[in-house]
Amino acid sequence: MNHTLPDSLMSQLSEMIAARTALHFPRERWGDLEYKAGNAAKEFGFIGNEQFVQWLLSAPLTASQMDMLASHLTIHETYFWREPLAFEALCGEILPAMVREREKGDKRLRIWSAGCATGEEPYSIAIALKRAIPDLADWNITILATDINPRILRKAMAGIYSKWSFRNAPQWLTDGYFHSKKDGVFEILSEIKKMVTFSYLNLAEDIYPSPVNNTNAMDIIFCRNVLMYFAPERARQVGKDLYRSLVDSGWLMVGASELSQALFPQFAPVHFPGVIAYRKDHTMSPLPKILPYETPTLFQFSGDDKTPVTAIELPPQSKFVPVMEQPVQAIALEIPGKIEKEALPSKAFSIRALADKGRLTEALAVCEKALASDKLNPGMHYLRAIILQEMNRLTEAGASLKRTLYIDQNFLLAHFTLGTMALRQGNARLAKKHFENALALLEKNRPEDILPESEGLTAGRLKEIILVTIETGALA
């Protein structure tokens, strides 16, 4: 598709979009970009494309304006049970192994669908869990579904789909997990819908892993057919961040066209029949390996491969440990008693490191001992609340957040977290109240200010996240 706007203008537009959304529009796709920009121009009230593009480049866009633009740029094409062999690997190998490992201990499972579009993928994951774990009600399950487009998040939250969303899905899926409506659409069962939490997140700009947006300590991350639209350098950075968002031995599932040793050098590729998944292995060197042959970026499978599941042999553990990784890796093996002797700031770092590795019981124990020696530390009460929230002990988490605000009524993240908890529990009115309190406090900060206890989140970014959360309609 050819473009008509000047090359200089298209180049600036492409760079701006890549910076704000990570979406990659190289020169050969400028015609497609101009077409999408033309559709957006109409909604923004512009008649001509060139005038619209010049306006886009003239001043920073608000969060709602950027979201409106993103809704025209992102790909919404998805369907239920997409790439069935990936779900066969999930249900037949990955989940059963996790269940066996945890069924007598911490029955906790955290999954993230990054770039969830209209929700078919996270709902498919919820259905897979329902089928694979007989005692699912006894488990603490988190399925986080995020996307940059608030409009399609609203559609995902509704859980209503046309027949087109089931074009390659097995019949049992619609028969067992959906209500058929009179107008030819299907509504997902409420018990499945309740398993998924939808949230706005920009993979290009937001900070993750972070307990603030619930992206830490994930067991499995689905990020399929998302990074293929990113610039290579941005895709590699997202791969690094997703790696850090996983617990040790966690899994990353990507699309077949995204399989690449260059994009995911930190991971160990594991072969299943007809599909390859990536596994986080802390014994691997973070440096890219020199392979005896070039790994292709696109794998094709016949779909009838019956080879037993095997993992490729891992290289010996590297002695190289980057300086910034040494504290976290050491803490992962620390005895909590040694952590207790640390100063509070260092202790908070240690607690977060334990929590990020999924060692919540240990993290909570250290946190509570820290509070025993400093009962009026609002940051430690907030950290305790975050850990309790991940353990699904929401009543206790809420009490800790209220204690945080009793000590420091201006503790902004406590208001925000109370809002997200209320939203999770279906209390839209209370959620809106807490979000409004957070917005009022944000007005006292400059947009570039880093918020305490946020691990790098700026006041401006949190304001955008809250406004988008309200605009999704979840608080209506």
Coordinates of C-alpha atoms in Angstrom, one line a residue:
M1 CA 0.0 0.0 0.0
N2 CA 1.5 3.3 -1.1
H3 CA 1.5 6.5 1.0
T4 CA 0.8 10.0 -0.2
L5 CA 2.1 12.1 2.8
P6 CA 5.7 13.4 2.7
D7 CA 8.3 11.0 3.9
S8 CA 9.5 13.4 6.6
L9 CA 6.1 13.5 8.1
M10 CA 5.6 9.7 7.9
S11 CA 9.0 9.2 9.5
Q12 CA 8.2 11.5 12.5
L13 CA 4.8 9.8 12.9
S14 CA 6.3 6.3 12.9
E15 CA 8.9 7.3 15.4
M16 CA 6.3 8.9 17.7
I17 CA 4.1 5.9 17.6
A18 CA 7.0 3.5 18.3
A19 CA 8.0 5.6 21.3
R20 CA 4.5 5.7 22.8
T21 CA 3.2 2.3 21.9
A22 CA 6.2 0.2 20.7
L23 CA 4.2 -0.5 17.5
H24 CA 6.6 -0.7 14.6
F25 CA 5.7 0.9 11.2
P26 CA 8.8 0.7 9.0
R27 CA 8.9 2.4 5.6
E28 CA 7.3 -0.5 3.8
R29 CA 4.3 -0.2 6.1
W30 CA 3.9 3.6 5.8
G31 CA 0.9 3.1 3.5
D32 CA -0.8 1.0 6.2
L33 CA 0.0 3.6 8.8
E34 CA -1.4 6.4 6.7
Y35 CA -4.6 4.5 6.2
K36 CA -5.0 3.8 9.9
A37 CA -4.2 7.5 10.7
G38 CA -6.9 8.5 8.2
N39 CA -9.5 6.4 10.1
A40 CA -8.3 8.0 13.3
A41 CA -8.5 11.5 11.8
K42 CA -12.2 11.2 11.2
E43 CA -12.9 10.3 14.9
F44 CA -10.7 13.2 16.0
G45 CA -12.7 15.6 13.8
F46 CA -10.1 16.3 11.1
I47 CA -10.9 16.3 7.4
G48 CA -7.4 15.9 6.0
N49 CA -4.7 13.4 7.0
E50 CA -1.8 15.8 6.8
Q51 CA -3.4 18.3 9.1
F52 CA -4.2 15.5 11.5
V53 CA -0.6 14.1 11.5
Q54 CA 0.9 17.6 12.0
W55 CA -1.5 18.1 15.0
L56 CA -0.4 14.7 16.5
L57 CA 3.2 15.8 16.3
S58 CA 2.7 19.3 17.5
A59 CA 2.0 18.6 21.2
P60 CA 1.9 15.7 23.7
L61 CA -1.3 13.7 23.6
T62 CA -3.5 13.2 26.7
A63 CA -4.0 9.6 27.9
S64 CA -7.5 9.5 26.4
Q65 CA -6.3 10.9 23.1
M66 CA -3.4 8.4 22.9
D67 CA -5.9 5.6 23.7
M68 CA -8.2 6.7 20.9
L69 CA -5.3 6.7 18.5
A70 CA -4.1 3.3 19.7
S71 CA -7.5 1.8 19.0
H72 CA -7.0 2.5 15.3
L73 CA -3.4 1.2 15.2
T74 CA -3.6 -2.1 17.2
I75 CA -4.6 -5.5 15.8
H76 CA -7.8 -7.0 17.3
E77 CA -7.8 -10.2 15.3
T78 CA -8.0 -13.2 17.7
Y79 CA -10.3 -16.1 18.5
F80 CA -10.9 -18.8 21.1
W81 CA -8.5 -21.7 21.5
R82 CA -6.0 -20.1 19.0
E83 CA -3.1 -22.4 18.2
P84 CA -4.6 -25.5 19.8
L85 CA -1.3 -27.2 20.2
A86 CA -0.2 -24.5 22.7
F87 CA -3.3 -25.3 24.8
E88 CA -2.6 -29.0 24.5
A89 CA 0.9 -28.4 25.9
L90 CA -0.6 -26.2 28.7
C91 CA -3.3 -28.7 29.7
G92 CA -1.3 -31.9 29.0
E93 CA 2.1 -31.0 30.4
I94 CA 2.7 -27.6 32.0
L95 CA -0.4 -27.4 34.3
P96 CA -0.3 -31.0 35.5
A97 CA 3.4 -30.6 36.5
M98 CA 2.6 -27.4 38.4
V99 CA -0.4 -29.0 40.1
R100 CA 1.7 -32.0 41.2
E101 CA 4.3 -29.7 42.6
R102 CA 1.9 -27.5 44.5
E103 CA -1.1 -29.5 45.4
K104 CA 0.2 -30.3 48.9
G105 CA 1.6 -26.9 49.6
D106 CA 0.8 -23.4 48.3
K107 CA -2.1 -23.9 45.8
R108 CA -1.4 -20.7 44.0
L109 CA -1.2 -20.1 40.2
R110 CA -0.6 -16.7 38.5
I111 CA -1.0 -16.3 34.7
W112 CA -0.8 -13.1 32.6
S113 CA -2.2 -12.6 29.1
A114 CA -0.2 -9.7 27.8
G115 CA -1.9 -8.0 24.8
C116 CA -5.2 -9.8 25.4
A117 CA -7.2 -7.9 22.8
T118 CA -10.9 -8.7 23.1
G119 CA -10.4 -11.4 25.7
E120 CA -10.6 -14.7 23.8
E121 CA -7.2 -15.7 25.0
P122 CA -7.5 -15.1 28.8
Y123 CA -11.0 -16.7 28.8
S124 CA -9.5 -19.7 26.9
I125 CA -6.9 -19.9 29.6
A126 CA -9.6 -19.8 32.3
I127 CA -11.4 -22.7 30.6
A128 CA -8.2 -24.6 30.3
L129 CA -7.6 -24.3 34.1
K130 CA -11.2 -25.4 34.7
R131 CA -10.7 -28.5 32.7
A132 CA -7.1 -29.3 34.0
I133 CA -7.5 -28.7 37.7
P134 CA -10.3 -30.8 39.3
D135 CA -10.1 -29.0 42.7
L136 CA -9.9 -25.5 41.2
A137 CA -12.0 -24.0 43.9
D138 CA -9.3 -24.8 46.4
W139 CA -6.7 -22.8 44.5
N140 CA -5.7 -19.1 44.6
I141 CA -5.9 -18.4 40.9
T142 CA -4.9 -15.1 39.2
I143 CA -5.5 -14.5 35.5
L144 CA -4.4 -11.0 34.6
A145 CA -5.4 -9.8 31.1
T146 CA -3.9 -6.5 29.9
D147 CA -4.0 -4.4 26.7
I148 CA -3.2 -0.9 25.6
N149 CA -6.7 -0.4 24.0
P150 CA -9.4 0.6 26.5
R151 CA -12.1 0.1 23.9
I152 CA -11.4 -3.5 23.3
L153 CA -10.9 -4.1 27.1
R154 CA -14.6 -3.0 27.5
K155 CA -15.6 -5.6 24.9
A156 CA -13.5 -8.2 26.7
M157 CA -15.1 -7.4 30.1
A158 CA -18.6 -7.9 28.5
G159 CA -17.7 -11.5 27.5
I160 CA -20.1 -11.5 24.5
Y161 CA -18.9 -12.9 21.2
S162 CA -20.1 -13.7 17.7
K163 CA -19.6 -17.0 15.9
W164 CA -16.5 -15.6 14.2
S165 CA -14.6 -15.8 17.6
F166 CA -15.2 -19.6 17.6
R167 CA -14.1 -20.3 14.0
N168 CA -11.4 -22.8 15.0
A169 CA -12.7 -23.7 18.5
P170 CA -13.9 -27.2 19.4
Q171 CA -17.6 -27.7 19.8
W172 CA -17.3 -28.6 23.5
L173 CA -16.1 -25.1 24.3
T174 CA -19.3 -23.3 23.2
D175 CA -21.5 -26.1 24.5
G176 CA -20.0 -26.2 28.0
Y177 CA -18.8 -22.6 28.8
F178 CA -21.2 -20.2 27.0
H179 CA -24.8 -19.2 26.9
S180 CA -26.3 -19.0 23.4
K181 CA -28.3 -15.8 23.0
K182 CA -31.2 -15.1 20.7
D183 CA -29.3 -12.8 18.4
G184 CA -26.8 -15.4 17.5
V185 CA -24.1 -14.4 19.9
F186 CA -22.6 -16.3 22.9
E187 CA -22.0 -15.0 26.4
I188 CA -19.4 -16.6 28.6
L189 CA -20.5 -18.2 31.8
S190 CA -20.1 -15.9 34.8
E191 CA -17.9 -18.4 36.7
I192 CA -15.4 -18.2 33.9
K193 CA -15.7 -14.4 33.5
K194 CA -15.0 -14.0 37.3
M195 CA -11.7 -15.8 36.9
V196 CA -10.2 -13.1 34.7
T197 CA -9.1 -9.6 35.8
F198 CA -8.8 -7.1 32.9
S199 CA -6.5 -4.1 33.2
Y200 CA -5.0 -1.4 31.1
L201 CA -1.2 -1.7 30.5
N202 CA 1.2 -0.4 27.9
L203 CA 4.0 -2.8 27.3
A204 CA 6.1 0.0 25.9
E205 CA 5.8 2.5 28.7
D206 CA 4.6 0.8 31.9
I207 CA 6.9 -0.6 34.6
Y208 CA 6.8 -4.3 35.1
P209 CA 7.3 -6.5 37.0
S210 CA 5.6 -4.6 39.7
P211 CA 3.1 -5.4 42.5
V212 CA 1.5 -2.0 41.7
N213 CA 0.0 -3.4 38.5
N214 CA 0.1 -7.1 39.6
T215 CA 2.6 -8.2 37.0
N216 CA 5.1 -9.8 39.4
A217 CA 5.7 -13.4 40.3
M218 CA 3.9 -14.8 37.3
D219 CA 4.0 -18.6 36.7
I220 CA 2.9 -18.4 33.0
I221 CA 2.8 -15.5 30.6
F222 CA 1.0 -15.6 27.3
C223 CA 2.3 -12.9 24.9
R224 CA 1.3 -14.3 21.6
N225 CA 1.2 -12.4 18.3
V226 CA 2.1 -9.2 20.0
L227 CA 5.8 -8.7 19.7
M228 CA 5.7 -9.4 16.0
Y229 CA 4.4 -5.8 15.6
F230 CA 7.2 -4.3 17.7
A231 CA 10.5 -2.9 16.6
P232 CA 13.2 -5.6 17.2
E233 CA 15.0 -3.6 19.9
R234 CA 11.8 -2.9 21.8
A235 CA 10.7 -6.5 21.5
R236 CA 14.0 -7.6 23.1
Q237 CA 13.4 -5.2 25.9
V238 CA 9.9 -6.5 26.5
G239 CA 11.3 -10.0 26.5
K240 CA 13.7 -9.1 29.3
D241 CA 10.9 -7.5 31.3
L242 CA 8.7 -10.5 30.9
Y243 CA 11.5 -12.7 32.0
R244 CA 11.8 -10.7 35.2
S245 CA 8.1 -11.0 35.7
L246 CA 8.2 -14.7 35.9
V247 CA 9.1 -16.9 38.9
D248 CA 12.0 -19.3 38.5
S249 CA 10.9 -22.1 36.1
G250 CA 8.0 -20.0 34.9
W251 CA 6.8 -20.2 31.3
L252 CA 6.5 -17.8 28.4
M253 CA 4.2 -18.7 25.5
V254 CA 4.6 -16.7 22.3
G255 CA 3.2 -17.0 18.8
A256 CA 4.8 -19.4 16.3
S257 CA 6.0 -16.4 14.2
E258 CA 7.8 -14.9 17.2
L259 CA 10.0 -17.8 18.1
S260 CA 13.5 -16.4 18.1
Q261 CA 16.7 -17.1 20.1
A262 CA 17.7 -13.5 19.4
L263 CA 14.5 -12.1 21.0
F264 CA 14.5 -14.5 24.0
P265 CA 18.2 -15.4 24.8
Q266 CA 17.5 -15.6 28.6
F267 CA 15.0 -18.4 28.2
A268 CA 15.5 -22.1 27.6
P269 CA 13.3 -23.3 24.7
V270 CA 11.3 -26.4 25.5
H271 CA 9.9 -28.6 22.7
F272 CA 6.4 -30.0 23.0
P273 CA 4.5 -31.8 20.2
G274 CA 4.0 -29.2 17.5
V275 CA 4.9 -26.2 19.7
I276 CA 7.9 -24.6 21.5
A277 CA 7.6 -22.7 24.8
Y278 CA 10.2 -20.7 26.7
R279 CA 11.1 -21.5 30.3
K280 CA 12.9 -19.3 32.7
D281 CA 16.0 -21.1 34.0
H282 CA 18.1 -19.1 36.5
T283 CA 21.0 -21.4 35.9
M284 CA 21.4 -20.0 32.3
S285 CA 23.7 -17.2 31.6
P286 CA 21.9 -14.0 30.7
L287 CA 24.3 -13.5 27.8
P288 CA 23.1 -14.7 24.3
K289 CA 24.5 -18.1 23.4
I290 CA 26.4 -18.7 20.1
L291 CA 24.4 -21.4 18.4
P292 CA 25.9 -23.9 16.0
Y293 CA 23.3 -22.8 13.5
E294 CA 21.0 -19.8 13.0
T295 CA 17.6 -20.3 14.7
P296 CA 14.8 -19.5 12.3
T297 CA 12.3 -16.8 13.3
L298 CA 9.4 -18.9 12.0
F299 CA 8.7 -22.5 12.8
Q300 CA 6.2 -24.5 10.9
F301 CA 4.6 -27.7 12.3
S302 CA 2.5 -30.4 10.6
G303 CA 0.4 -30.7 13.8
D304 CA 0.7 -34.5 13.8
D305 CA 4.0 -34.8 15.6
K306 CA 3.7 -37.5 18.3
T307 CA 7.3 -37.2 19.6
P308 CA 7.5 -37.4 23.4
V309 CA 8.0 -34.1 25.2
T310 CA 11.6 -33.3 25.7
A311 CA 13.6 -30.3 26.8
I312 CA 16.7 -29.3 25.0
E313 CA 19.9 -29.8 27.0
L314 CA 20.9 -26.7 28.9
P315 CA 24.4 -25.3 28.9
P316 CA 26.4 -25.5 32.1
Q317 CA 25.7 -22.7 34.6
S318 CA 27.6 -19.5 33.9
K319 CA 29.8 -17.9 36.5
F320 CA 29.0 -14.5 35.0
V321 CA 26.4 -12.6 37.1
P322 CA 25.7 -9.0 36.3
V323 CA 26.2 -6.6 39.2
M324 CA 22.5 -5.6 39.3
E325 CA 21.4 -9.2 39.5
Q326 CA 23.7 -10.3 42.3
P327 CA 21.6 -8.9 45.2
V328 CA 18.3 -10.5 44.0
Q329 CA 19.9 -13.9 43.3
A330 CA 21.6 -13.9 46.6
I331 CA 18.4 -12.9 48.4
A332 CA 16.5 -15.7 46.7
L333 CA 18.8 -18.1 48.7
E334 CA 19.0 -16.1 51.9
I335 CA 17.9 -17.4 55.2
P336 CA 15.2 -15.0 56.5
G337 CA 17.0 -14.7 59.8
K338 CA 19.9 -13.0 58.0
I339 CA 17.6 -10.6 56.3
E340 CA 16.2 -9.6 59.7
K341 CA 19.5 -7.9 60.6
E342 CA 19.3 -5.5 57.6
A343 CA 18.2 -1.9 57.8
L344 CA 14.6 -1.2 56.8
P345 CA 15.2 0.1 53.3
S346 CA 17.4 -3.0 52.5
K347 CA 14.9 -5.2 54.2
A348 CA 12.1 -3.9 52.1
F349 CA 14.1 -4.7 49.0
S350 CA 14.7 -8.2 50.3
I351 CA 11.0 -8.7 51.0
R352 CA 10.1 -7.6 47.5
A353 CA 12.7 -10.0 46.0
L354 CA 11.2 -12.9 48.0
A355 CA 7.7 -11.9 46.9
D356 CA 8.8 -11.6 43.2
K357 CA 10.0 -15.2 43.4
G358 CA 6.7 -16.4 44.7
R359 CA 8.0 -17.0 48.2
L360 CA 5.1 -15.2 49.8
T361 CA 5.1 -17.0 53.1
E362 CA 8.7 -16.1 53.8
A363 CA 8.2 -12.5 52.5
L364 CA 5.2 -12.0 54.8
A365 CA 7.1 -13.4 57.8
V366 CA 10.1 -11.0 57.3
C367 CA 7.7 -8.1 56.7
E368 CA 5.8 -8.8 60.0
K369 CA 9.0 -9.0 62.0
A370 CA 10.1 -5.7 60.5
L371 CA 6.8 -4.2 61.6
A372 CA 7.2 -5.6 65.1
S373 CA 10.3 -3.3 65.4
D374 CA 8.7 -0.3 63.6
K375 CA 4.9 -0.4 63.9
L376 CA 4.5 3.1 62.4
N377 CA 6.3 2.5 59.1
P378 CA 3.6 3.1 56.4
G379 CA 5.8 1.7 53.6
M380 CA 6.1 -1.6 55.4
H381 CA 2.4 -1.8 56.1
Y382 CA 1.8 -1.1 52.4
L383 CA 4.2 -3.9 51.5
R384 CA 2.5 -6.3 53.9
A385 CA -0.8 -5.4 52.2
I386 CA 0.6 -6.2 48.7
I387 CA 1.8 -9.6 49.8
L388 CA -1.5 -10.4 51.5
Q389 CA -3.3 -9.4 48.3
E390 CA -1.3 -11.8 46.3
M391 CA -2.1 -14.5 48.8
N392 CA -5.8 -13.7 48.2
R393 CA -6.2 -12.7 51.9
L394 CA -8.1 -9.6 50.8
T395 CA -9.7 -8.7 54.1
E396 CA -6.3 -8.6 55.9
A397 CA -4.8 -6.7 52.9
G398 CA -7.5 -4.1 53.2
A399 CA -6.9 -3.7 56.9
S400 CA -3.2 -3.2 56.2
L401 CA -3.9 -0.5 53.6
K402 CA -6.2 1.3 56.0
R403 CA -3.5 1.1 58.6
T404 CA -1.1 2.6 56.1
L405 CA -3.5 5.5 55.6
Y406 CA -4.1 5.9 59.3
I407 CA -0.3 6.5 59.7
D408 CA 0.0 8.6 56.5
Q409 CA -3.2 9.8 54.9
N410 CA -1.3 11.0 51.9
F411 CA 0.1 7.6 51.0
L412 CA -1.0 7.7 47.4
L413 CA -0.5 4.0 46.4
A414 CA -2.6 2.8 49.3
H415 CA -5.6 4.7 47.9
F416 CA -4.9 3.3 44.4
T417 CA -4.5 -0.3 45.7
L418 CA -7.7 0.0 47.7
G419 CA -9.4 1.1 44.5
T420 CA -8.1 -1.9 42.5
M421 CA -9.1 -4.3 45.3
A422 CA -12.6 -2.8 45.4
L423 CA -12.8 -3.2 41.6
R424 CA -11.7 -6.8 41.9
Q425 CA -14.4 -7.5 44.4
G426 CA -17.1 -5.9 42.2
N427 CA -17.6 -2.7 44.4
A428 CA -17.4 -0.1 41.6
R429 CA -18.7 2.8 43.9
L430 CA -16.0 2.2 46.5
A431 CA -13.3 1.8 43.8
K432 CA -14.3 5.1 42.2
K433 CA -14.0 6.8 45.6
H434 CA -10.5 5.5 46.2
F435 CA -9.4 6.4 42.7
E436 CA -10.7 9.9 43.1
N437 CA -8.7 10.2 46.4
A438 CA -5.6 9.1 44.5
L439 CA -6.3 11.6 41.7
A440 CA -6.6 14.4 44.2
L441 CA -3.3 13.5 45.8
L442 CA -1.6 13.2 42.4
E443 CA -2.4 16.9 41.7
K444 CA 0.2 17.7 44.4
N445 CA 2.9 16.0 42.4
R446 CA 4.6 16.9 39.2
P447 CA 4.0 14.4 36.3
E448 CA 7.7 13.4 36.4
D449 CA 7.8 12.7 40.2
I450 CA 8.6 9.1 41.1
L451 CA 6.0 7.8 43.6
P452 CA 7.3 6.3 46.9
E453 CA 7.1 2.5 47.1
S454 CA 6.2 2.4 43.3
E455 CA 9.5 1.0 42.0
G456 CA 9.8 3.8 39.5
L457 CA 6.2 4.7 38.6
T458 CA 5.7 8.4 37.9
A459 CA 2.8 10.5 39.1
G460 CA 1.9 11.3 35.5
R461 CA 1.7 7.7 34.5
L462 CA -0.4 6.6 37.5
K463 CA -2.8 9.4 36.7
E464 CA -3.1 8.1 33.1
I465 CA -3.7 4.6 34.4
I466 CA -6.4 5.6 36.8
L467 CA -8.2 7.8 34.2
V468 CA -8.1 4.9 31.7
T469 CA -9.4 2.5 34.3
I470 CA -12.4 4.8 34.9
E471 CA -12.9 5.3 31.2
T472 CA -13.1 1.6 30.4
G473 CA -16.6 1.7 31.9
A474 CA -15.8 -0.7 34.7
L475 CA -16.8 2.0 37.2
A476 CA -20.1 3.0 35.5

